[in-house]
Coordinates of C-alpha atoms in Angstrom, one line a residue:
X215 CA 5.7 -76.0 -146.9
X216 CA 7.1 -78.9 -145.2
X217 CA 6.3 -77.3 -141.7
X218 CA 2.8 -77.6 -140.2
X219 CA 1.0 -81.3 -140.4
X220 CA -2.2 -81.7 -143.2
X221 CA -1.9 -78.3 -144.3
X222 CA -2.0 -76.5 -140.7
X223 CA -0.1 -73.3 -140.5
X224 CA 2.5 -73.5 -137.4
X225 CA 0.0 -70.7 -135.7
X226 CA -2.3 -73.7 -134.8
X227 CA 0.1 -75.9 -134.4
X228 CA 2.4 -74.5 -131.7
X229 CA 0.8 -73.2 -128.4
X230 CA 1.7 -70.0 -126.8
X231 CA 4.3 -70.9 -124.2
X232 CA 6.0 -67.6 -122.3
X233 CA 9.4 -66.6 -123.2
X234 CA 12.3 -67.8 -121.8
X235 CA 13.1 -65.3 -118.6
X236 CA 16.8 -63.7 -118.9
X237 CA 18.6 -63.0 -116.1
X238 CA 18.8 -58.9 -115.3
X239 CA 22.4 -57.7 -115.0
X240 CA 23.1 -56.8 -111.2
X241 CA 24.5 -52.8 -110.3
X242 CA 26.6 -52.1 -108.2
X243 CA 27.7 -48.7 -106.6
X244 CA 31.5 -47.7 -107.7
X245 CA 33.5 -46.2 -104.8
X246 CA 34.7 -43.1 -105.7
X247 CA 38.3 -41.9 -105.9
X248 CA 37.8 -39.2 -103.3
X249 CA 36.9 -41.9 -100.5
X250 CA 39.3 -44.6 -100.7
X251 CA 38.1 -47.3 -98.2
X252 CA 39.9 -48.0 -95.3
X253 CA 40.9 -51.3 -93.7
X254 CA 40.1 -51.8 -89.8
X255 CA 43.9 -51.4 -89.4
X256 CA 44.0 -47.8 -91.4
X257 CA 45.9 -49.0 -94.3
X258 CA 44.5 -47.8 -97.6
X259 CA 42.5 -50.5 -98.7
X260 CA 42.3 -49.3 -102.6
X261 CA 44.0 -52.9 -103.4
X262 CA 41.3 -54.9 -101.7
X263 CA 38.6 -53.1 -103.1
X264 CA 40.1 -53.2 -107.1
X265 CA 41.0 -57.2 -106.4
X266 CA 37.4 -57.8 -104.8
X267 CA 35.9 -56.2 -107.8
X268 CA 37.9 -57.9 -110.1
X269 CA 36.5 -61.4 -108.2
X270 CA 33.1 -59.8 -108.3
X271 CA 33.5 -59.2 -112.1
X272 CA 34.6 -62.7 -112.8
X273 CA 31.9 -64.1 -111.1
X274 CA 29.6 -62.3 -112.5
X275 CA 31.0 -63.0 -116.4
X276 CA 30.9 -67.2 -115.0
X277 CA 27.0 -66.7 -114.0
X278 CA 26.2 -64.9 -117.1
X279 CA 27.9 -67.9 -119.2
X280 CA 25.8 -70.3 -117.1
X281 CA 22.9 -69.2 -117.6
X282 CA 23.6 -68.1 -121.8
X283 CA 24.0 -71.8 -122.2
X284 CA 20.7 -72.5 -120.0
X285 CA 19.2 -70.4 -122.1
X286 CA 20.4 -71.9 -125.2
X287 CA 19.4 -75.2 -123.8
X288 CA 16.0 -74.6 -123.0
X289 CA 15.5 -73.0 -126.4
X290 CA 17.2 -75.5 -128.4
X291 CA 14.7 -78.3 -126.8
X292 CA 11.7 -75.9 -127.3
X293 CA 12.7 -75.8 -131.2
X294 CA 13.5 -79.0 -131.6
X295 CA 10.2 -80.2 -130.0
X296 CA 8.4 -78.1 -132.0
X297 CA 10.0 -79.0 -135.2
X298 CA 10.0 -82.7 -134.7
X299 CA 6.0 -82.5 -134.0
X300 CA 5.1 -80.2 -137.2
X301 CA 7.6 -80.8 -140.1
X302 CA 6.2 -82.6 -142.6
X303 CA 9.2 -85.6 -143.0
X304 CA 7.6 -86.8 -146.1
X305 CA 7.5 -83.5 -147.9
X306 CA 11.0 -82.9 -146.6
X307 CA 12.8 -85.9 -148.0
X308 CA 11.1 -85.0 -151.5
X309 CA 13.1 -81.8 -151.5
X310 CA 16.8 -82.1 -152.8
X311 CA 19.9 -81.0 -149.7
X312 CA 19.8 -77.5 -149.8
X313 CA 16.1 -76.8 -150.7
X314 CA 15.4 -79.3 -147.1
X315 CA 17.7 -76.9 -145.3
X316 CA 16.4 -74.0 -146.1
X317 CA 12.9 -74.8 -145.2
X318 CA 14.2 -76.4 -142.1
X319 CA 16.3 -72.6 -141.5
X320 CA 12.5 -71.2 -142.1
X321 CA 10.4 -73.1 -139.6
X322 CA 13.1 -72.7 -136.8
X323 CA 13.1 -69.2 -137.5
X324 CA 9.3 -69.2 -137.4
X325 CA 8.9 -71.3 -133.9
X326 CA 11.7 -68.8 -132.3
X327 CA 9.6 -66.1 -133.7
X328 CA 6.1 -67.6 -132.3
X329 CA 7.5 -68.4 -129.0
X330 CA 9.4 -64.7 -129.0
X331 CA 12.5 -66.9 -127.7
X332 CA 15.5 -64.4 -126.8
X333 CA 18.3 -66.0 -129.6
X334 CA 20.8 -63.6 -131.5
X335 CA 20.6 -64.1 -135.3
X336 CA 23.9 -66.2 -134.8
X337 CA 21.9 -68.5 -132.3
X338 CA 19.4 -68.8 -134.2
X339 CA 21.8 -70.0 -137.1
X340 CA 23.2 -72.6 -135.5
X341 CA 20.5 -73.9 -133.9
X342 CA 19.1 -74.4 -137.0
X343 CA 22.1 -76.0 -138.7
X344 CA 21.6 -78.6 -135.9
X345 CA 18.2 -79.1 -136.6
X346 CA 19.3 -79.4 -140.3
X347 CA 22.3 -81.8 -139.0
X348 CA 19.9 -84.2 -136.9
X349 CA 16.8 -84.3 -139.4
X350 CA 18.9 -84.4 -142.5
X351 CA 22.6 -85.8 -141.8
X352 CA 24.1 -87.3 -139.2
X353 CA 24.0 -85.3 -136.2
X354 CA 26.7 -83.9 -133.8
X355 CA 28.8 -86.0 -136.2
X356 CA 28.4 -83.7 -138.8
X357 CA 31.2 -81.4 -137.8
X358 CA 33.7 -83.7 -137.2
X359 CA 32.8 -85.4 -140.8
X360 CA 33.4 -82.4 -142.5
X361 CA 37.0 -82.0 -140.7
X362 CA 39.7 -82.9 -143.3
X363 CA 42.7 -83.8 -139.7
X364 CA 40.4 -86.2 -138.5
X365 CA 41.8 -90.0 -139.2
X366 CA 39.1 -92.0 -136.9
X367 CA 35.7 -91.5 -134.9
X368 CA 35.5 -93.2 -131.8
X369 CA 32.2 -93.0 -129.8
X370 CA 31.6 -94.4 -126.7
X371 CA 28.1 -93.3 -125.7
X372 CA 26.0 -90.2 -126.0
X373 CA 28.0 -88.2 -123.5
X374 CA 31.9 -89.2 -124.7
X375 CA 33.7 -88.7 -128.1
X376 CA 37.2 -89.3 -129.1
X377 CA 39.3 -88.2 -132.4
X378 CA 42.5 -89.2 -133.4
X379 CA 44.3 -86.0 -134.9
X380 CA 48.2 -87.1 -136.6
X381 CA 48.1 -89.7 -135.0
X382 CA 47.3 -88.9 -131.1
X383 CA 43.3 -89.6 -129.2
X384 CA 42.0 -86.5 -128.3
X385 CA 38.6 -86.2 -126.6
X386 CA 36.1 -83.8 -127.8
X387 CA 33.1 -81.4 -126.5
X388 CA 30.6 -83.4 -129.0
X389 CA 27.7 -85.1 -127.0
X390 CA 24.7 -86.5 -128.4
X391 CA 20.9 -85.8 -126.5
X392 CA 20.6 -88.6 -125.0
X393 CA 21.0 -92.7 -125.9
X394 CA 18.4 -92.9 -128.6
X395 CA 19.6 -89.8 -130.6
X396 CA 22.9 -92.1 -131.0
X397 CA 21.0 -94.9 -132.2
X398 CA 18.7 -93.2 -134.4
X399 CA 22.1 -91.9 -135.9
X400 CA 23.8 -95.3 -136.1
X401 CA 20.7 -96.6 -137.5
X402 CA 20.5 -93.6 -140.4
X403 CA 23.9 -94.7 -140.9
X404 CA 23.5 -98.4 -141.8
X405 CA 20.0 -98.1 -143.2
X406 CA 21.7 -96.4 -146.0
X407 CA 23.3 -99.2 -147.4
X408 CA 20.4 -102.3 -146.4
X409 CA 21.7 -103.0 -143.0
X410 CA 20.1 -102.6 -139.8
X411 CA 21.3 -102.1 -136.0
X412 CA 18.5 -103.0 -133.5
X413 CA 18.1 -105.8 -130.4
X414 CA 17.7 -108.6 -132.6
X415 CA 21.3 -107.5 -134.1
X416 CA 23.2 -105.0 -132.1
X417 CA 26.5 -105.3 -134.4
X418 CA 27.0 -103.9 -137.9
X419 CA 29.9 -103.1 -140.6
X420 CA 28.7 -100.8 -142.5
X421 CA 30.1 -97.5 -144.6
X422 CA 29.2 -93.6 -145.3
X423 CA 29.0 -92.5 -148.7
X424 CA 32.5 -91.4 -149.1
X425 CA 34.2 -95.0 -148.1
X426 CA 34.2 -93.9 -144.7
X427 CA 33.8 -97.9 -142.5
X428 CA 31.9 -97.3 -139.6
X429 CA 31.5 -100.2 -136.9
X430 CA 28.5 -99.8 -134.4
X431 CA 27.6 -101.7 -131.7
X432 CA 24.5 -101.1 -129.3
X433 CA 23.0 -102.2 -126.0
X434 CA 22.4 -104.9 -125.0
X435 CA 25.9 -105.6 -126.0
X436 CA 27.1 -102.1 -125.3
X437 CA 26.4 -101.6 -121.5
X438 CA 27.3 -97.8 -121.4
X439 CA 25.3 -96.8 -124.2
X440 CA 25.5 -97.1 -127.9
X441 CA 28.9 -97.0 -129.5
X442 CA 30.2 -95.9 -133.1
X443 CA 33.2 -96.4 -134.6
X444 CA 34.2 -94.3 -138.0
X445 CA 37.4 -94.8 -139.9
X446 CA 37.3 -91.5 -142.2
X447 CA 38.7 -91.4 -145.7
X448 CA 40.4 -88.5 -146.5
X449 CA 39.2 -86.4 -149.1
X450 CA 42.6 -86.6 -151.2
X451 CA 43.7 -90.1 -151.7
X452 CA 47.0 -90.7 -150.5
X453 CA 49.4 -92.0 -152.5
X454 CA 53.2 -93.7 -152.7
X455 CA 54.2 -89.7 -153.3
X456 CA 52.7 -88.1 -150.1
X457 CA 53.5 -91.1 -148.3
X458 CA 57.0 -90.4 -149.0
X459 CA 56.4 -87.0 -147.7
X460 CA 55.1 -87.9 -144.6
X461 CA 58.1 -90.3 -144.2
X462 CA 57.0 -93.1 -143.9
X463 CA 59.3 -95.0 -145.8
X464 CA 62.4 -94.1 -147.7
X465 CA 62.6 -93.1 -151.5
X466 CA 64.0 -96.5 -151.9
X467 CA 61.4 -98.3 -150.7
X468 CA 59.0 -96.4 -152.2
X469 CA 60.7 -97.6 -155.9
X470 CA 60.3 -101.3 -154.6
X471 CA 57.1 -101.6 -153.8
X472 CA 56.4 -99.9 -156.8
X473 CA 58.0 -103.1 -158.9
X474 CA 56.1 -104.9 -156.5
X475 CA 52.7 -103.4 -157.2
X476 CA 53.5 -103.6 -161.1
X477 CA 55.0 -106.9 -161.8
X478 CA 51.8 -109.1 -160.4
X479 CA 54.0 -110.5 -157.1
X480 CA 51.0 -111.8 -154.7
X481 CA 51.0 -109.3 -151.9
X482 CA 50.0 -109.5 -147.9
X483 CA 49.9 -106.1 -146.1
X484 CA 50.5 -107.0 -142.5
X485 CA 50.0 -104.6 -139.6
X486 CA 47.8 -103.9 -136.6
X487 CA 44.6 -101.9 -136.6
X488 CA 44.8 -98.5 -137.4
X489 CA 48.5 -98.7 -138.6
X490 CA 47.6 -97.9 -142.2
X491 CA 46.9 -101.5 -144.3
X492 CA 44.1 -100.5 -146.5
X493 CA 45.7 -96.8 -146.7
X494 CA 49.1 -98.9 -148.4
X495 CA 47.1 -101.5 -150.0
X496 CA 45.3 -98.6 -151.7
X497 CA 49.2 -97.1 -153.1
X498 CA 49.6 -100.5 -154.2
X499 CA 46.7 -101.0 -156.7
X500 CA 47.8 -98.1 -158.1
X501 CA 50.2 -99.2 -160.0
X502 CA 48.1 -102.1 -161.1
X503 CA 47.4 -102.0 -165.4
X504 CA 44.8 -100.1 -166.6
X505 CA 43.6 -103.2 -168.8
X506 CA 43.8 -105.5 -165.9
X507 CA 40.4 -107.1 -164.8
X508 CA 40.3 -106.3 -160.7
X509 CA 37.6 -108.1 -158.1
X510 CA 37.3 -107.0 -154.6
X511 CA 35.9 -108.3 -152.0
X512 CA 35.3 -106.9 -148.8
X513 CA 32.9 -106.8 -145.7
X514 CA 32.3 -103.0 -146.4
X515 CA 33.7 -101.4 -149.4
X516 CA 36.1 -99.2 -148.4
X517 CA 39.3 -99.4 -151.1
X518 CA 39.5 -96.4 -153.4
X519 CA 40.9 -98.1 -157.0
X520 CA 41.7 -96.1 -159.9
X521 CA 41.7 -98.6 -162.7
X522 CA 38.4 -98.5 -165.0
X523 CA 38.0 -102.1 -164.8
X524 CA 37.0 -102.9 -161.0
X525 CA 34.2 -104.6 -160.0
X526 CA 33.5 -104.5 -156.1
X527 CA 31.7 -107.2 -154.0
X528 CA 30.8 -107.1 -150.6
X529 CA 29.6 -109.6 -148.0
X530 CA 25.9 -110.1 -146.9
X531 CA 24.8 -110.9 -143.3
X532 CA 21.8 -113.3 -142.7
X533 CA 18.4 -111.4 -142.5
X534 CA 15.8 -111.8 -139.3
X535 CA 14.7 -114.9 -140.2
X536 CA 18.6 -115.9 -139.8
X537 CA 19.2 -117.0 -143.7
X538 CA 20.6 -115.1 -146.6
X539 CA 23.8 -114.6 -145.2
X540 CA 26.9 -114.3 -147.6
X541 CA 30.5 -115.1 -146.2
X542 CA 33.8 -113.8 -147.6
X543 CA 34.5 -117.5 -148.8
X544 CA 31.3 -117.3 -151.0
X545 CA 32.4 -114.1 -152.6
X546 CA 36.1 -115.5 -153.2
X547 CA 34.5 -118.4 -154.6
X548 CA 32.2 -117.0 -157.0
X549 CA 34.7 -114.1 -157.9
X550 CA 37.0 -117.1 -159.3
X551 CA 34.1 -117.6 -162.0
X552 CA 34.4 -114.2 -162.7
X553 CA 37.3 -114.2 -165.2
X554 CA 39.8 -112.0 -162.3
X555 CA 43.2 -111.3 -163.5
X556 CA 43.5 -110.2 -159.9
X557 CA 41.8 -110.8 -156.7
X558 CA 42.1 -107.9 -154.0
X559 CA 40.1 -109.6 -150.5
X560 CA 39.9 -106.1 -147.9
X561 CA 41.0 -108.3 -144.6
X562 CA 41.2 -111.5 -144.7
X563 CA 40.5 -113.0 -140.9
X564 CA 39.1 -116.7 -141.2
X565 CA 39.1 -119.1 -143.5
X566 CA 38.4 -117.5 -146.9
X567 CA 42.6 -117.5 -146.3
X568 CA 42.9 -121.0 -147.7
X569 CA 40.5 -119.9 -151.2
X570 CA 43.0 -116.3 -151.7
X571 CA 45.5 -118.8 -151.5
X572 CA 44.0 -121.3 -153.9
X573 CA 43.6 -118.1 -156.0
X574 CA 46.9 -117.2 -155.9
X575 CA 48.3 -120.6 -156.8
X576 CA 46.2 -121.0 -159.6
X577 CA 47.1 -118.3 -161.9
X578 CA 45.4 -114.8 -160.4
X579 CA 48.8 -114.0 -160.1
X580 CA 48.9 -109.8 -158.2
X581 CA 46.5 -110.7 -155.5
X582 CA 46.3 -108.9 -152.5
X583 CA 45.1 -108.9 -149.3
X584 CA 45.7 -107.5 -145.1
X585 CA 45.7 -109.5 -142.1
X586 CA 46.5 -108.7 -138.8
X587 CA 49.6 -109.5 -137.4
X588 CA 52.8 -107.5 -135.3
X589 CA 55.2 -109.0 -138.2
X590 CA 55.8 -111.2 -141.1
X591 CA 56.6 -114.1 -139.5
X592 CA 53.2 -113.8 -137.5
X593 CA 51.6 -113.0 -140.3
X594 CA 52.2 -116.5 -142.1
X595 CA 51.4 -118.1 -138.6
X596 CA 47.9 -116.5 -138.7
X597 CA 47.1 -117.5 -142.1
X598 CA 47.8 -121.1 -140.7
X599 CA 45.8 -120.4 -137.9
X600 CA 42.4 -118.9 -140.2
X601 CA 42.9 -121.8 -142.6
X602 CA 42.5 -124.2 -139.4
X603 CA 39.4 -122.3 -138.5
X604 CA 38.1 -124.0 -141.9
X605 CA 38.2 -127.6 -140.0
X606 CA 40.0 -128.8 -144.0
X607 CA 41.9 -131.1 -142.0
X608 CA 44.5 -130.3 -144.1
X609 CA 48.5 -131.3 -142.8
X610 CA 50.0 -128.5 -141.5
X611 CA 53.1 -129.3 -144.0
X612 CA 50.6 -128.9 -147.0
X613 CA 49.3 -125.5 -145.9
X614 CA 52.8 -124.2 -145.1
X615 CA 53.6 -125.3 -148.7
X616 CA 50.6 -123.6 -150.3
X617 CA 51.5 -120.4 -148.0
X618 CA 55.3 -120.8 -149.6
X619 CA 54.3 -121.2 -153.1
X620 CA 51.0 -118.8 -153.2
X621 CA 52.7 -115.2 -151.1
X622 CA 55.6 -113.7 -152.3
X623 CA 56.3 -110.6 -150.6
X624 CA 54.5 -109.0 -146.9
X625 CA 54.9 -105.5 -146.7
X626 CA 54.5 -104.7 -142.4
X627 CA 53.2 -101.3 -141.5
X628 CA 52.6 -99.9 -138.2
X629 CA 52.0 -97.3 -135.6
X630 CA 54.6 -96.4 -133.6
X631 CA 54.4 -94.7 -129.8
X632 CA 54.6 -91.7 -130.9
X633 CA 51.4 -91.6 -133.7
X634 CA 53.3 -92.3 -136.6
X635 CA 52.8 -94.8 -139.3
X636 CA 55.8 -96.0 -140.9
X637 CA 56.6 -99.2 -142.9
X638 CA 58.4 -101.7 -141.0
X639 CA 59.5 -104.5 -142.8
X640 CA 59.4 -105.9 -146.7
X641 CA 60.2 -109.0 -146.7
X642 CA 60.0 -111.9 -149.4
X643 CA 59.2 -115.7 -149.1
X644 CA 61.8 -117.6 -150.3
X645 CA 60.2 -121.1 -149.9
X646 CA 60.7 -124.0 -147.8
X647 CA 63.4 -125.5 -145.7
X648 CA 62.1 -128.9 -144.1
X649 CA 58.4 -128.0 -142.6
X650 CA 60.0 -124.5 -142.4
X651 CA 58.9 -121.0 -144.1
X652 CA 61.9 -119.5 -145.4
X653 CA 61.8 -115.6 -145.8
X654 CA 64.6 -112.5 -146.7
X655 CA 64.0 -108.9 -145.1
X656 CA 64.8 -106.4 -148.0
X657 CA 64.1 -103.6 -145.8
X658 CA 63.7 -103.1 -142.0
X659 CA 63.1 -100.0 -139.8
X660 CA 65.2 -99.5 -137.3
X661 CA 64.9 -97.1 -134.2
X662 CA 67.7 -95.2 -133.6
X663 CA 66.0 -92.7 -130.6
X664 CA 63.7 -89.8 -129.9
X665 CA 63.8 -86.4 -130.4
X666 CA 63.2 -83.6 -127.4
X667 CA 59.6 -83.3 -129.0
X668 CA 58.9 -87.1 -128.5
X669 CA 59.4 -87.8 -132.1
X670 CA 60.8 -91.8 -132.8
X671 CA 64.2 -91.0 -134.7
X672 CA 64.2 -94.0 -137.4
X673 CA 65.6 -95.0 -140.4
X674 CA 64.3 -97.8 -142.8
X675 CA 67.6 -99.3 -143.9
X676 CA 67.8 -101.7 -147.2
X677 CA 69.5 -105.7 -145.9
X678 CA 71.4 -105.5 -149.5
X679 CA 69.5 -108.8 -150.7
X680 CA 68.1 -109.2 -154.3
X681 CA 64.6 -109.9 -154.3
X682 CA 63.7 -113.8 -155.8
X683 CA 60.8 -112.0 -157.8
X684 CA 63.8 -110.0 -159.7
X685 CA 63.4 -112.3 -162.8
X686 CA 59.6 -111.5 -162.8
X687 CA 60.1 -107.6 -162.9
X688 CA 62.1 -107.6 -165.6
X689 CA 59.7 -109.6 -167.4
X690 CA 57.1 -106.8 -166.5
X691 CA 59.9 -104.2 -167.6
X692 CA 60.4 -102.4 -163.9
X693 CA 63.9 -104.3 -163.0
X694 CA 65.0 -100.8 -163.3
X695 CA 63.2 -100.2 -160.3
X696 CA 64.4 -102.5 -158.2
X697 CA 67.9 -101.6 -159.3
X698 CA 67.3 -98.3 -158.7
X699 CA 65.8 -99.2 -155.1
X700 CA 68.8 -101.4 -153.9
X701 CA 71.3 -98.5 -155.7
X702 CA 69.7 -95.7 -153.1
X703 CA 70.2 -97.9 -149.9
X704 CA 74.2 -97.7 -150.7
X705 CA 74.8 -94.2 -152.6

């Protein structure tokens, strides 16, 4: 038995407390059809007295709510004190999932027994699933985990949580016990995985054990109270196909990207946050050879590869004592020892952007990589920008000639007003004019209205323009594609 401390049985443990009073239902004396009531005026007051009763009723039902939840309340924080003071944690976590839930089901069902607390066997269920939840997953959060329409988790506090559902920020009825059940969550969380969330370092990346990235930040820094912030991965990947089905992008521009994914074209995936990079950089690899050596690197794994030969790296912060700490430009760095064929970096956003483009230039032809930008053009200007952060005191001509020569193609995604995520832009770089980036749009979104249900009416149109890297897909054998792709736009 896991419940009941050095071998005591909960009997000793628990003291007799009295039950929890319920509230008696009120009676109240039905007027009889033979003697309507009468009104001070003589009219038949039949109406009143059926409309006072149905006011009566309703108040009645509202009390009776009240104080079922009250009661719940109270019993839930009996059980859970209970519980907490006479499991045995130890013998608990030696038990495999469902074996730990069970015996968890047992002592709750035991305490509410001892205590004779007034629960329903339904009641008594789910107070024990969230006794199971806090001791042995993740809490409130379990439920919303488990939800397959749930894209992120945004929680700002104990008392406030936010989903976004296709697209919209809905706020739900989840709430947390107080400040330190959040904390003791986050902290399950990111222990997980060798990271830690306390005073001394309020801030952590870190990621659930399906991929899911979850960002927490506590007080200090967090003045309302702890806050959490999970970007789910869905279950079933998504892929080129069911992008297509969702519409956001054409048949067309599905085939090009395609190419692009195949025949080794460096890649940036350019967008804002939460308007679908890693979901599109995930489509990409894809498409990537089987035999083709991949290395990611990322501050917390969260790209779902396919290919049988991926090894994945991920970024270290610096321990108590303030050492130990291992940037994104470290794992690039070492990665290039590695023997890549392709280097995939999760977002790049300092100045590890002047080593992916060293990589690029110097024969890891196919890397990829996001960055966070409203468009192409902005994109390249804030991979000048991170490479400055590098104090390389490199010319700004030199960098926009590396950034010519090394990126080939930015594929813009982004999350319109009204939820949707829809590819922009894919446009090529096309090299240099003066100290100038050139670049050609191959495709572009265009907004044409909105429907009487508030949906954006679009239409991601092809500029007629042959892609420069045409000569390297038909060296990979996917011209056909790109054909193909430029074909659709006009038939």
């Amino acid at each position: 038995m896991a419940f009941g401390k050095k071998g005591q049985s909960s009997e000793h443990h628990v003291p007799h407390a009295p039950a929890v009073p319920v509230p008696q239902p009120q009676h109240h004396h039905p007027v009889t059809p033979d003697h309507p009531p009468v009104s001070s005026s003589g009219i038949d007051a039949g109406f009143l007295n059926n409309e006072a009763e149905e006011i009566h009723t309703t108040s009645n039902a509202a009390d009776n709510d009240s104080m079922t939840v009250l009661r719940l309340q109270r019993a839930r924080a009996r059980v859970w004190s209970d519980l907490r003071d006479g499991i045995d944690l130890k013998a608990l976590a030696r038990m495999d999932g469902k074996a730990a839930r069970e015996e968890v089901k047992t002592a709750v069902e035991e305490i509410a027994r001892f205590r004779n607390l007034d629960l329903t066997p339904s009641e008594m269920a789910q107070i024990a699933k969230e006794c199971g939840d806090d001791m042995l997953g993740y809490g409130p959060l379990e439920i919303l985990l488990a939800e397959d329409g749930i894209a992120d988790i945004m929680i700002n506090g104990p008392d406030t949580v936010y989903v976004e559902r296709k697209g919209k920020i809905q706020k739900t009825d989840i709430k947390f016990r107080d400040n330190q059940h959040l904390v003791t969550i986050c902290q399950r969380i990111v222990g997980a995985i060798g990271r830690r969330v306390d005073e001394s370092s309020p801030i952590c990346d870190a990621r659930l054990p399906d991929g899911s990235r979850v960002n927490a930040i506590i007080p200090p820094l967090a003045v309302d109270g702890a806050c959490m912030t999970i970007r789910k991965f869905a279950k079933d990947k998504l892929t080129l196909e069911k992008l297509l089905e969702f519409g956001a992008m054409t048949p067309s521009c599905g085939k090009l990207i395609m190419a692009i994914g195949r025949c080794r074209t460096n890649v940036l995936v350019s967008g804002g946050t939460g308007s679908g990079k890693t979901t599109m950089l995930n489509c990409l690899t894809r498409y990537i050879e089987a035999g083709e050596r991949i290395i990611t690197c990322e501050d917390a794994c969260e790209l779902q590869l396919q290919q049988p030969h991926v090894v994945r790296l991920e970024t270290r912060p610096a321990n108590l004592e303030g050492v130990g700490e291992v940037t994104m430009r470290d794992l690039i760095k070492n990665c290039l020892r590695m023997r890549p064929e392709r280097i995939i970096v999760g977002e790049v956003r300092g100045p590890e952007a002047f080593d992916l483009l060293q990589a690029m230039n110097t024969g890891h032809d196919g890397s990829m990589g996001t960055v966070h930008a409203n468009n192409p053009r902005e994109a390249l200007s804030r991979m000048e920008n991170m490479i400055a952060m590098g104090n390389l005191n490199i010319p700004q001509s030199a960098v926009r000639e590396q950034i010519a020569s090394a990126v080939n193609v930015i594929i813009q995604v982004q999350r319109l007003r009204d939820g949707s995520r829809k590819v922009t832009h894919v446009t090529e770089i096309t090299g240099m004019e003066g100290e100038v980036v050139t670049m050609q749009d191959l495709f572009i979104l265009d907004i044409l209205g909105e429907d009487e249900n508030g949906k954006l009416i679009t239409k991601l149109r092809s500029t007629g323009m042959r892609p420069k890297f045409y000569d390297k897909a038909r060296a990979f054998g996917v011209e056909q594609l790109v054909l193909d792709a430029m074909e659709e736009s006009y038939g």
